[in-house]
C-alpha positions as MATLAB code, in Angstrom:
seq = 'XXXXXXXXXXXXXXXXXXXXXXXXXXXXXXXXXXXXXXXXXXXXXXXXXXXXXXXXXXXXXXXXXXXXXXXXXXXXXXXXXXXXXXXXXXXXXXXXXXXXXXXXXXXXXXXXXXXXXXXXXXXXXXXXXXXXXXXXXXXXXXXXXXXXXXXXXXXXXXXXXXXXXXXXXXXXXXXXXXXXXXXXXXXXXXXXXXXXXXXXXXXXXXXXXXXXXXXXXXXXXXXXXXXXXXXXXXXXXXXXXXXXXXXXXXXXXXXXXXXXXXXXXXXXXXXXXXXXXXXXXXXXXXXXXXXXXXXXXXXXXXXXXXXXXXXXXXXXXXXXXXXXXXXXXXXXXXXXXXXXXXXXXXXXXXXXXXXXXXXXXXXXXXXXXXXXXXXXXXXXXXXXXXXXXXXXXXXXXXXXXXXXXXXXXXXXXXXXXXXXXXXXXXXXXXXXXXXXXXXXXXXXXXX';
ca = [
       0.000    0.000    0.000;
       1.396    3.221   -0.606;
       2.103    5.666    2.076;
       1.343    9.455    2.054;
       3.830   11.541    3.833;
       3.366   15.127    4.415;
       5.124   17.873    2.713;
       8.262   19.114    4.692;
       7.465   22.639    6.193;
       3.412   22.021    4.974;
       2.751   21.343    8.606;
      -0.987   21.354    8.674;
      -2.642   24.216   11.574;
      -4.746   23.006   14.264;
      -7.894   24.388   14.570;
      -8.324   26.299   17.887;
      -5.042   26.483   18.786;
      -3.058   30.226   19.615;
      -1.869   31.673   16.914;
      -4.958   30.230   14.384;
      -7.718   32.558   12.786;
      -9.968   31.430   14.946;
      -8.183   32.048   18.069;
      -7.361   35.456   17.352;
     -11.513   36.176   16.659;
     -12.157   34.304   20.065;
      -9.533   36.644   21.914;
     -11.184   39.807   20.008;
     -14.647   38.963   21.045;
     -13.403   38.653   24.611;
     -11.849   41.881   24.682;
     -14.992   43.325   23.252;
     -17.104   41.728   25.914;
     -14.700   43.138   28.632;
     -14.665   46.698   26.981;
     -18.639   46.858   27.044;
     -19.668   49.104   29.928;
     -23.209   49.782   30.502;
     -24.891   52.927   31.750;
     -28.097   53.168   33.249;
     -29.806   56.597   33.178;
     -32.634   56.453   35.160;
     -35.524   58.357   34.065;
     -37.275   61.265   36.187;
     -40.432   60.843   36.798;
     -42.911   63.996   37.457;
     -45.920   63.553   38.946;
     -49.213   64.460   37.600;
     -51.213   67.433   39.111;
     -53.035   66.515   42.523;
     -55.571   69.720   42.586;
     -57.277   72.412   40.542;
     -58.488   75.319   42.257;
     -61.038   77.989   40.857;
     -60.498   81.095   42.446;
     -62.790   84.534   41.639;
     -63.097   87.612   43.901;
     -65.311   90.618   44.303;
     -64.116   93.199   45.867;
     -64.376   96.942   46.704;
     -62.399   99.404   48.251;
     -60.274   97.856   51.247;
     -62.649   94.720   51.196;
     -63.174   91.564   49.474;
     -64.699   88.157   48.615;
     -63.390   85.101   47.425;
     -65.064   81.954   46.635;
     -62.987   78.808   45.778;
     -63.598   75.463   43.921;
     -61.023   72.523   44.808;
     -61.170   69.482   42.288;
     -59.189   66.624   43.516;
     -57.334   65.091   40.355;
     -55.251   62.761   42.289;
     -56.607   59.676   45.025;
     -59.618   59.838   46.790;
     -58.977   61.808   50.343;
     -60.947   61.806   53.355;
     -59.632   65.442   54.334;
     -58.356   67.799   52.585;
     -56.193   70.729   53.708;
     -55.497   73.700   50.929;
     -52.728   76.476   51.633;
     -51.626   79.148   49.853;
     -50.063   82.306   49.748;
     -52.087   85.824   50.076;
     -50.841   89.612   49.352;
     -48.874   91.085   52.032;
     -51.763   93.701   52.653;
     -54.337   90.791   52.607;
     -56.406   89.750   55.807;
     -58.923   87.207   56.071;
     -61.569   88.203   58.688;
     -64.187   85.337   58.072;
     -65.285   82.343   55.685;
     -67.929   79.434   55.039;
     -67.630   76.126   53.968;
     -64.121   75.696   55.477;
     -61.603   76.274   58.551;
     -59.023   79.076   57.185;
     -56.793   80.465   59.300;
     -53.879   82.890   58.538;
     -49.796   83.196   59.619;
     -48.761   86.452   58.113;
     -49.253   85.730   54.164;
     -49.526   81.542   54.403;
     -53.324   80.989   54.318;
     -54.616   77.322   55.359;
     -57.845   76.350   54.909;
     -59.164   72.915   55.986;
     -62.657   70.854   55.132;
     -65.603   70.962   57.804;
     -67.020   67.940   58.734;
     -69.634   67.701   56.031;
     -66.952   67.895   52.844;
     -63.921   66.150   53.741;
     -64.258   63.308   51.482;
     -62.929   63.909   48.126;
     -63.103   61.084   45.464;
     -60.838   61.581   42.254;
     -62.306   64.153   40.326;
     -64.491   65.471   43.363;
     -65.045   69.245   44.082;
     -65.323   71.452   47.397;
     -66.583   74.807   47.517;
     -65.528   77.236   50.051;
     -65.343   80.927   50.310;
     -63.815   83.661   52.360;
     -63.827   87.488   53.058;
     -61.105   89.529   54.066;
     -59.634   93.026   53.866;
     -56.918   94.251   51.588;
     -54.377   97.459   51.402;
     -52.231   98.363   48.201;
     -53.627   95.111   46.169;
     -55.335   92.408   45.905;
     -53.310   89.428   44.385;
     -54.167   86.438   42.583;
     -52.469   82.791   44.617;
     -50.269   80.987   42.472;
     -49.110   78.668   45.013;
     -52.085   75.674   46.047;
     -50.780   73.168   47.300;
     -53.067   69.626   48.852;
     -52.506   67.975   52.013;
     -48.977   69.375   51.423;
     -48.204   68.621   47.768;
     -47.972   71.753   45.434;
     -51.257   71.462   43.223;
     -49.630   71.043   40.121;
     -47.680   68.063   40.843;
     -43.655   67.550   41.991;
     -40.485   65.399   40.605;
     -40.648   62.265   42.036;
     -37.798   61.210   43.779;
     -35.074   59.785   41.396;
     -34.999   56.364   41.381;
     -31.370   55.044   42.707;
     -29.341   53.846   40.027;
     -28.535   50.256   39.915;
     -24.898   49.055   40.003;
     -23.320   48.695   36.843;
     -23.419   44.764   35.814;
     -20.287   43.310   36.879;
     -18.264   42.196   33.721;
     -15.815   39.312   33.887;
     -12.153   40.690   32.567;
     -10.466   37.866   33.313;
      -9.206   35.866   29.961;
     -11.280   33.172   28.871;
      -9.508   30.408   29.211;
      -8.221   28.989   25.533;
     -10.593   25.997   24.289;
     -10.032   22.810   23.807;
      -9.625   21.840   20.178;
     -12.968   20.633   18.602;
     -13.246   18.808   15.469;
     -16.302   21.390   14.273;
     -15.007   23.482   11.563;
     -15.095   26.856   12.984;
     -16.369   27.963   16.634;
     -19.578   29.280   17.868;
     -19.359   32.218   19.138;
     -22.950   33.814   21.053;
     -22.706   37.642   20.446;
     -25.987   38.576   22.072;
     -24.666   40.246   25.402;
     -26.319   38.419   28.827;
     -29.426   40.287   30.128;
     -28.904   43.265   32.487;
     -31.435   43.217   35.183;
     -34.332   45.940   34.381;
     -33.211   48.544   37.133;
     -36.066   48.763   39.593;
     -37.320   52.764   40.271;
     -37.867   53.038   43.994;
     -41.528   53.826   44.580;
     -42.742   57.180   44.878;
     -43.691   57.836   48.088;
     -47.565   57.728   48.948;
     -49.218   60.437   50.018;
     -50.889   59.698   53.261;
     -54.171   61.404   53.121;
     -54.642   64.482   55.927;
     -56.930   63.360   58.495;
     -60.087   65.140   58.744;
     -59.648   68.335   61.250;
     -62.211   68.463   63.980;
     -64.344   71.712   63.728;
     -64.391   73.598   67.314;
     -67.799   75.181   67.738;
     -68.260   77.244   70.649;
     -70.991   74.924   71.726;
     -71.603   71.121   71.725;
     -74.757   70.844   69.230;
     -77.296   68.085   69.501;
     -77.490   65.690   66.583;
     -79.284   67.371   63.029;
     -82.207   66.586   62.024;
     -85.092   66.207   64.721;
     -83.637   63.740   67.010;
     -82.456   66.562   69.328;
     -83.535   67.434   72.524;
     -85.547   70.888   73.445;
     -87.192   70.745   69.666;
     -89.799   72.885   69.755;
     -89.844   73.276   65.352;
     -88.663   70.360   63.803;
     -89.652   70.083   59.353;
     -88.234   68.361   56.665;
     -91.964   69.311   55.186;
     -92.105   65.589   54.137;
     -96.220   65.426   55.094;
     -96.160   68.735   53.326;
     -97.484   69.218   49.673;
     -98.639   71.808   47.070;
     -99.598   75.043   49.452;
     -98.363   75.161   53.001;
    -100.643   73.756   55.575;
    -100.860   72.340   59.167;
     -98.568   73.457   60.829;
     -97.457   75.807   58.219;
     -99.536   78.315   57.140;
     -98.951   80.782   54.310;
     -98.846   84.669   55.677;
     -98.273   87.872   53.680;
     -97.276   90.327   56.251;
     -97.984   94.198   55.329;
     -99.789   93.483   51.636;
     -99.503   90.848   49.327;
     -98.279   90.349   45.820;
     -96.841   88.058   43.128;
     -94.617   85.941   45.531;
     -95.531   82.164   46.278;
     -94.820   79.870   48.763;
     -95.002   76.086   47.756;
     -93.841   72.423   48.872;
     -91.440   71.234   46.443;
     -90.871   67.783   45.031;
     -87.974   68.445   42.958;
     -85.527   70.347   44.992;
     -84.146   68.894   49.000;
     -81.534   68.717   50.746;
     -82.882   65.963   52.467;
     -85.778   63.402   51.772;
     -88.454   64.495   48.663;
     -89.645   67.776   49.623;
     -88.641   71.500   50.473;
     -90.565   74.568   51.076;
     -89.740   76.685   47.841;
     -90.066   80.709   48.358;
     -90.524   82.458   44.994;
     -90.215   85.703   45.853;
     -90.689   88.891   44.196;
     -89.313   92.438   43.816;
     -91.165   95.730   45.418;
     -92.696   96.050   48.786;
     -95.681   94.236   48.176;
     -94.442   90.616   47.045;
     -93.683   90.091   50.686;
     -94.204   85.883   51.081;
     -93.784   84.280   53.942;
     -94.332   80.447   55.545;
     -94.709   80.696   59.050;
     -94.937   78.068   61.905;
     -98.232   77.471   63.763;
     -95.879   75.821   66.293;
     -95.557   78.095   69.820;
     -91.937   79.539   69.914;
     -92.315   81.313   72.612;
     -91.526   80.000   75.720;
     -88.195   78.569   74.217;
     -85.210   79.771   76.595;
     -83.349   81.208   77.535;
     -81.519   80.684   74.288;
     -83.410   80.539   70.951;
     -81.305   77.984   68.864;
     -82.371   78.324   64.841;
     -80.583   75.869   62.081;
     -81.914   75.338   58.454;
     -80.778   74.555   55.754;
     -81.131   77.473   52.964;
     -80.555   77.250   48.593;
     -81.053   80.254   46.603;
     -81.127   81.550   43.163;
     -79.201   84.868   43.503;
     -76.719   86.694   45.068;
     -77.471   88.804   48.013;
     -78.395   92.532   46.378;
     -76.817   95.816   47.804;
     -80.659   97.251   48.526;
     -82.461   95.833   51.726;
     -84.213   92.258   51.660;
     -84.944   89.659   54.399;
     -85.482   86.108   54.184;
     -86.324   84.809   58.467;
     -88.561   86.929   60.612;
     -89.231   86.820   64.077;
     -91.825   89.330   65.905;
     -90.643   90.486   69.078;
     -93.165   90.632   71.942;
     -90.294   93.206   73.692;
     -90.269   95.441   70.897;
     -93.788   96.056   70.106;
     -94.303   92.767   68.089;
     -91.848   94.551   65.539;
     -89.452   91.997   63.730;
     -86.171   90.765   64.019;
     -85.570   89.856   60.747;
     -82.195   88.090   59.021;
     -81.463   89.213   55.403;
     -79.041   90.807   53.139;
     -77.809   94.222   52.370;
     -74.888   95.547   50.315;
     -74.018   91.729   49.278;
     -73.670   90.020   52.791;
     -75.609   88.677   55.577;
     -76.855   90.950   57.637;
     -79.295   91.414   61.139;
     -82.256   94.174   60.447;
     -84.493   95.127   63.508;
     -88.032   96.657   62.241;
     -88.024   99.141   64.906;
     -85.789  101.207   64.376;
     -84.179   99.661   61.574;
     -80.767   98.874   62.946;
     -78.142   96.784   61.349;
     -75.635   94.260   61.931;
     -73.091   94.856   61.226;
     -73.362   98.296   60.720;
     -73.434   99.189   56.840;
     -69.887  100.906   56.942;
     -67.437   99.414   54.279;
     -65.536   97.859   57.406;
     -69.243   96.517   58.789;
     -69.895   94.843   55.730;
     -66.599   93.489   55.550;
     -67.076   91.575   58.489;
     -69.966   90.049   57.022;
     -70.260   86.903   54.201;
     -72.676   86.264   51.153;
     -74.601   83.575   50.905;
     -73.902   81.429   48.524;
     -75.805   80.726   45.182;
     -76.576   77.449   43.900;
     -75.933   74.851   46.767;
     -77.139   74.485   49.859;
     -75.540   76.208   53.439;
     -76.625   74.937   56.673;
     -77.383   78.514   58.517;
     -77.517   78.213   62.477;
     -78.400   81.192   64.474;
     -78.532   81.489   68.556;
     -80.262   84.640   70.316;
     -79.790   85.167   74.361;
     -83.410   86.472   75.830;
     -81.936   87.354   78.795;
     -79.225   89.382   78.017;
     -78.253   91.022   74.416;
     -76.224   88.526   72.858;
     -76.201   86.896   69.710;
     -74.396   84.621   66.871;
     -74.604   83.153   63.661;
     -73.158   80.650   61.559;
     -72.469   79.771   57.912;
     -71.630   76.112   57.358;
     -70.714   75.861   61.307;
     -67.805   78.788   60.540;
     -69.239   81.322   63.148;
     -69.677   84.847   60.868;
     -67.710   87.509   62.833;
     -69.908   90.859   62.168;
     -72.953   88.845   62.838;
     -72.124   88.257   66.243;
     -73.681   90.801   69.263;
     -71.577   90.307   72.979;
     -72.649   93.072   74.708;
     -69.671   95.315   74.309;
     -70.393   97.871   71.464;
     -68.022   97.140   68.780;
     -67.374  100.110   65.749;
     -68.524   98.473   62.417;
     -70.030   95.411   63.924;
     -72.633   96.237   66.609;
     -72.682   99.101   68.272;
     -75.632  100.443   66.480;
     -77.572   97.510   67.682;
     -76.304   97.838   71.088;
     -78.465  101.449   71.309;
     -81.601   99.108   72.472;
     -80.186   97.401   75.696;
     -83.211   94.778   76.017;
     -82.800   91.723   75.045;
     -85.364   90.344   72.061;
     -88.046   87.708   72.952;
     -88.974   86.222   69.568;
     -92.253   84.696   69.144;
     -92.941   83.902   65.731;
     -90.899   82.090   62.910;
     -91.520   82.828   59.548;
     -89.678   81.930   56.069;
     -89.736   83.815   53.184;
     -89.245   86.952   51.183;
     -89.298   90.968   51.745;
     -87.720   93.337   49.436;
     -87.965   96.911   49.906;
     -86.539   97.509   46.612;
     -87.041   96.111   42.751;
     -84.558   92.812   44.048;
     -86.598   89.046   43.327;
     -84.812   85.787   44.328;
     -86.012   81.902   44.558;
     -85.373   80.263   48.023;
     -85.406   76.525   49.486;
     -85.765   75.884   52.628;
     -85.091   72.107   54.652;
     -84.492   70.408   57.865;
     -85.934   73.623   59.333;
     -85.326   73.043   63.693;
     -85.868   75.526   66.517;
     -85.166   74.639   70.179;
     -83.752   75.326   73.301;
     -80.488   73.038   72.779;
     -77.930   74.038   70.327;
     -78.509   72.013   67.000;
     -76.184   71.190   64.449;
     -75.789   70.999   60.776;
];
C-alpha cells in the first residue's frame, strides 16, 4: 500500500489552537465583551397634578370676597387641607364652607365635617372674606394635604450598580473537530433597574371643627325641639302646621312644597319671591316659639337663586313681643348677611365698608346649613355659615365700631315669638329660596 507523507514545512494548523484565525476572533470577542460598559440613566419621573383650584373675587375698596372650587385630580382623600399664599396687605376676617386660618401671608384652609371626602375628580366649595391694602393678588401657590397642586419630581430612582463584567481571559478551548467555533454575540441580560416607589401620600386626616358649643345631633332627634320640618307630610300650598302669611300686603310671591328640589328626603318649602314692597311671602310656623329659653337655637338649611343685592331684603322673621311685636328679621344688604331690627331699623353689622366686611354672602346654587342662637336674657347673639361662626354677625354686649354698636343702642334683650320663612324686598330685588331640615329649640342644634 502506498504511504502518504506530508510535505516538509506544509505542517498542517490546528484548529483552535493560539496563533490560528480562529483564536485570534475568540480573543477579540473577549476583549470586546470586557470593553462593554453599561450605563443606566434612570428616568425622572414627574408627577401628575393633585388639585385644581377655581379662584374669583369681588371686591371693593379695602374689602373683598373670594369663593374657591377645589377638584381633587389625584386619590380619593378623606380630608383635605389647601394652603396658599395671600398679598402682604391681605387679611382674612371670616369664611364658610371651610376652617381658614392665617400666619402672616400663608393661608390654610381645611374641610368641615360635612366635605372632607374627596373622590378623584371630586369638588369642594368654600369661600372667604377679608380686607386688603395696596392690592389684591391672585395665589399661584395651592398646594393639597402638602403637595404643590400642580404636581412635583418624584424622587429619582437610585441607580442600579453597573453589571459586573468578567475581565479575566477566557480560558483557551479545547480543540474541537467542528469546523469553525460558535461564538454567542448577544450580550447576557442586564437586570431591568427597579425605580424606587414614589412615596404615597398619606391622606390628611379630617380636622375636627371647634364650635363654641356642643350641638345636639341634626335633624329632629335633638332634645328641646320645639320646630322640627323636613316638610315631608307637606305638599302643594303650606298647611298644618305651616300656614302661608303675607305680612304688610300681598303680591306676586308664592310659597309652595317642592318635590324636585331637598336637601334631604323628597320635599322643600320653595319661596318664589318677588321684587317691590308688596311681594312680601312668607311660611310661618303654627308651632308656639315662645316660651323657648333662655336661648333661641335656629338651624336650616337654605338654597337660593341669587346673590345677596346691595338694597335691603330679608329672608327669616321673628316678631318680638319686647319690641312692640316689631321683627327681628335676618337678610341681606350691600351683598352680605346681615341682622335688620323693624323698629328702628338697625343693622348688623353696621353698613360701613368695614361693617360689611365683616360680614359673608350667601352662597348661590348649593345648599348652606345657617344656624343662628339669640340670648333672651341678656343682648347677645351669633350666627353661623356652614358651622364657621360669621364675625360681624355676632352681638356680645360690648359695642363694637362696624359690627354692633348700632344695635347695642336698644339694651333689652329680644323675645322672639314667631318664625316665619320667606321673602321681603324693599326695593325692585326678586330671588327663589329653598328651605329644609328647618329646627328651633332650646339646645344648640347642628348641621
Amino acid at each position: 500500500m502506498k504511504q502518504f507523507r506530508p510535505v516538509r514545512g506544509h505542517r498542517p494548523a490546528a484548529r483552535g489552537l493560539p496563533g490560528s484565525p480562529v483564536a485570534r476572533l475568540v480573543a477579540a470577542l473577549a476583549a470586546l465583551v470586557a470593553g462593554l460598559v453599561v450605563v443606566l440613566v434612570p428616568g425622572t419621573a414627574s408627577a401628575a397634578p393633585v388639585c385644581k383650584v377655581d379662584y374669583t373675587t369681588n371686591q371693593w375698596p379695602g374689602g373683598f370676597t373670594a369663593s374657591v372650587r377645589l377638584t381633587n385630580l389625584g386619590a380619593a382623600v378623606s380630608g383635605w387641607t389647601l394652603r396658599w399664599t395671600a398679598g402682604t396687605g391681605e387679611q382674612i376676617t371670616n369664611a364658610w364652607s371651610a376652617q381658614v386660618s392665617q400666619s402672616g401671608t400663608t393661608v390654610t384652609a381645611a374641610n368641615v365635617a360635612w366635605n372632607g371626602s374627596l373622590a378623584t375628580g371630586g369638588v369642594a366649595d368654600f369661600g372667604f372674606q377679608g380686607t386688603w391694602s395696596g392690592g389684591l393678588a391672585t395665589p399661584s401657590d395651592w398646594s393639597l394635604n402638602g403637595v404643590p397642586c400642580g404636581g412635583s419630581s418624584s424622587p429619582s430612582p437610585s441607580p442600579s450598580p453597573s453589571p459586573t463584567v468578567d475581565h479575566s481571559p477566557s480560558p483557551s478551548p479545547s480543540p474541537s473537530p467542528s469546523p469553525s467555533p460558535t461564538v454567542d454575540h448577544s450580550p447576557s441580560p442586564s437586570p431591568s433597574p427597579s425605580p424606587s416607589p414614589s412615596p404615597s401620600r398619606s391622606p390628611s386626616p379630617s380636622p375636627s371643627p371647634s364650635p363654641s358649643v356642643t350641638p345636639s345631633p341634626s335633624g329632629c332627634s335633638g332634645t328641646g325641639l320645639v320646630v322640627c320640618a323636613g316638610f315631608e307630610d307637606q305638599s302643594g300650598t303650606p298647611s298644618g302646621e305651616w300656614q302661608v302669611t303675607t305680612p304688610n300686603c300681598s303680591g306676586t310671591g308664592t310659597a309652595t312644597i317642592d318635590t324636585a328640589t331637598a336637601h334631604s328626603g323628597g320635599r322643600s318649602l320653595r319661596i318664589n319671591g318677588g321684587g317691590n314692597y308688596c311681594n312680601h311671602i312668607f311660611a310661618s310656623t303654627t308651632k308656639n316659639v315662645s316660651g323657648i329659653a333662655p336661648v333661641v337655637y335656629g338651624r336650616m338649611w337654605v338654597r337660593h337663586t341669587t346673590a345677596l343685592p346691595s338694597g335691603h331684603v330679608a329672608m327669616i322673621t321673628m316678631s318680638d313681643s319686647r319690641d312692640g311685636g316689631k321683627d327681628l328679621r335676618i337678610g341681606g344688604q350691600n351683598g352680605a348677611l346681615q341682622w335688620n331690627r323693624e323698629s328702628d331699623d338697625a343693622t348688623l353689622p353696621e353698613q360701613s365698608p368695614s361693617g360689611v366686611a365683616l360680614s359673608a354672602p350667601l352662597p348661590v346654587n348649593r345648599w348652606v346649613c345657617l344656624r343662628f342662637q339669640i340670648d333672651t336674657t341678656q343682648q347677645a347673639m351669633r350666627t353661623y355659615l356652614d358651622d364657621q361662626e360669621v364675625a360681624g354677625l355676632r352681638v356680645d354686649g360690648t359695642p363694637t365700631t362696624d359690627v354692633d354698636s348700632q344695635w347695642l343702642r336698644r339694651s333689652t334683650a329680644p323675645r322672639p315669638t314667631t318664625f316665619r320663612l320667606g321673602w321681603e324686598s324693599y326695593g325692585s330685588d326678586s330671588d327663589t329660596i329653598w328651605y329644609d331640615d328647618v329646627a328651633l329649640g332650646s339646645s344648640p342644634i347642628g348641621c
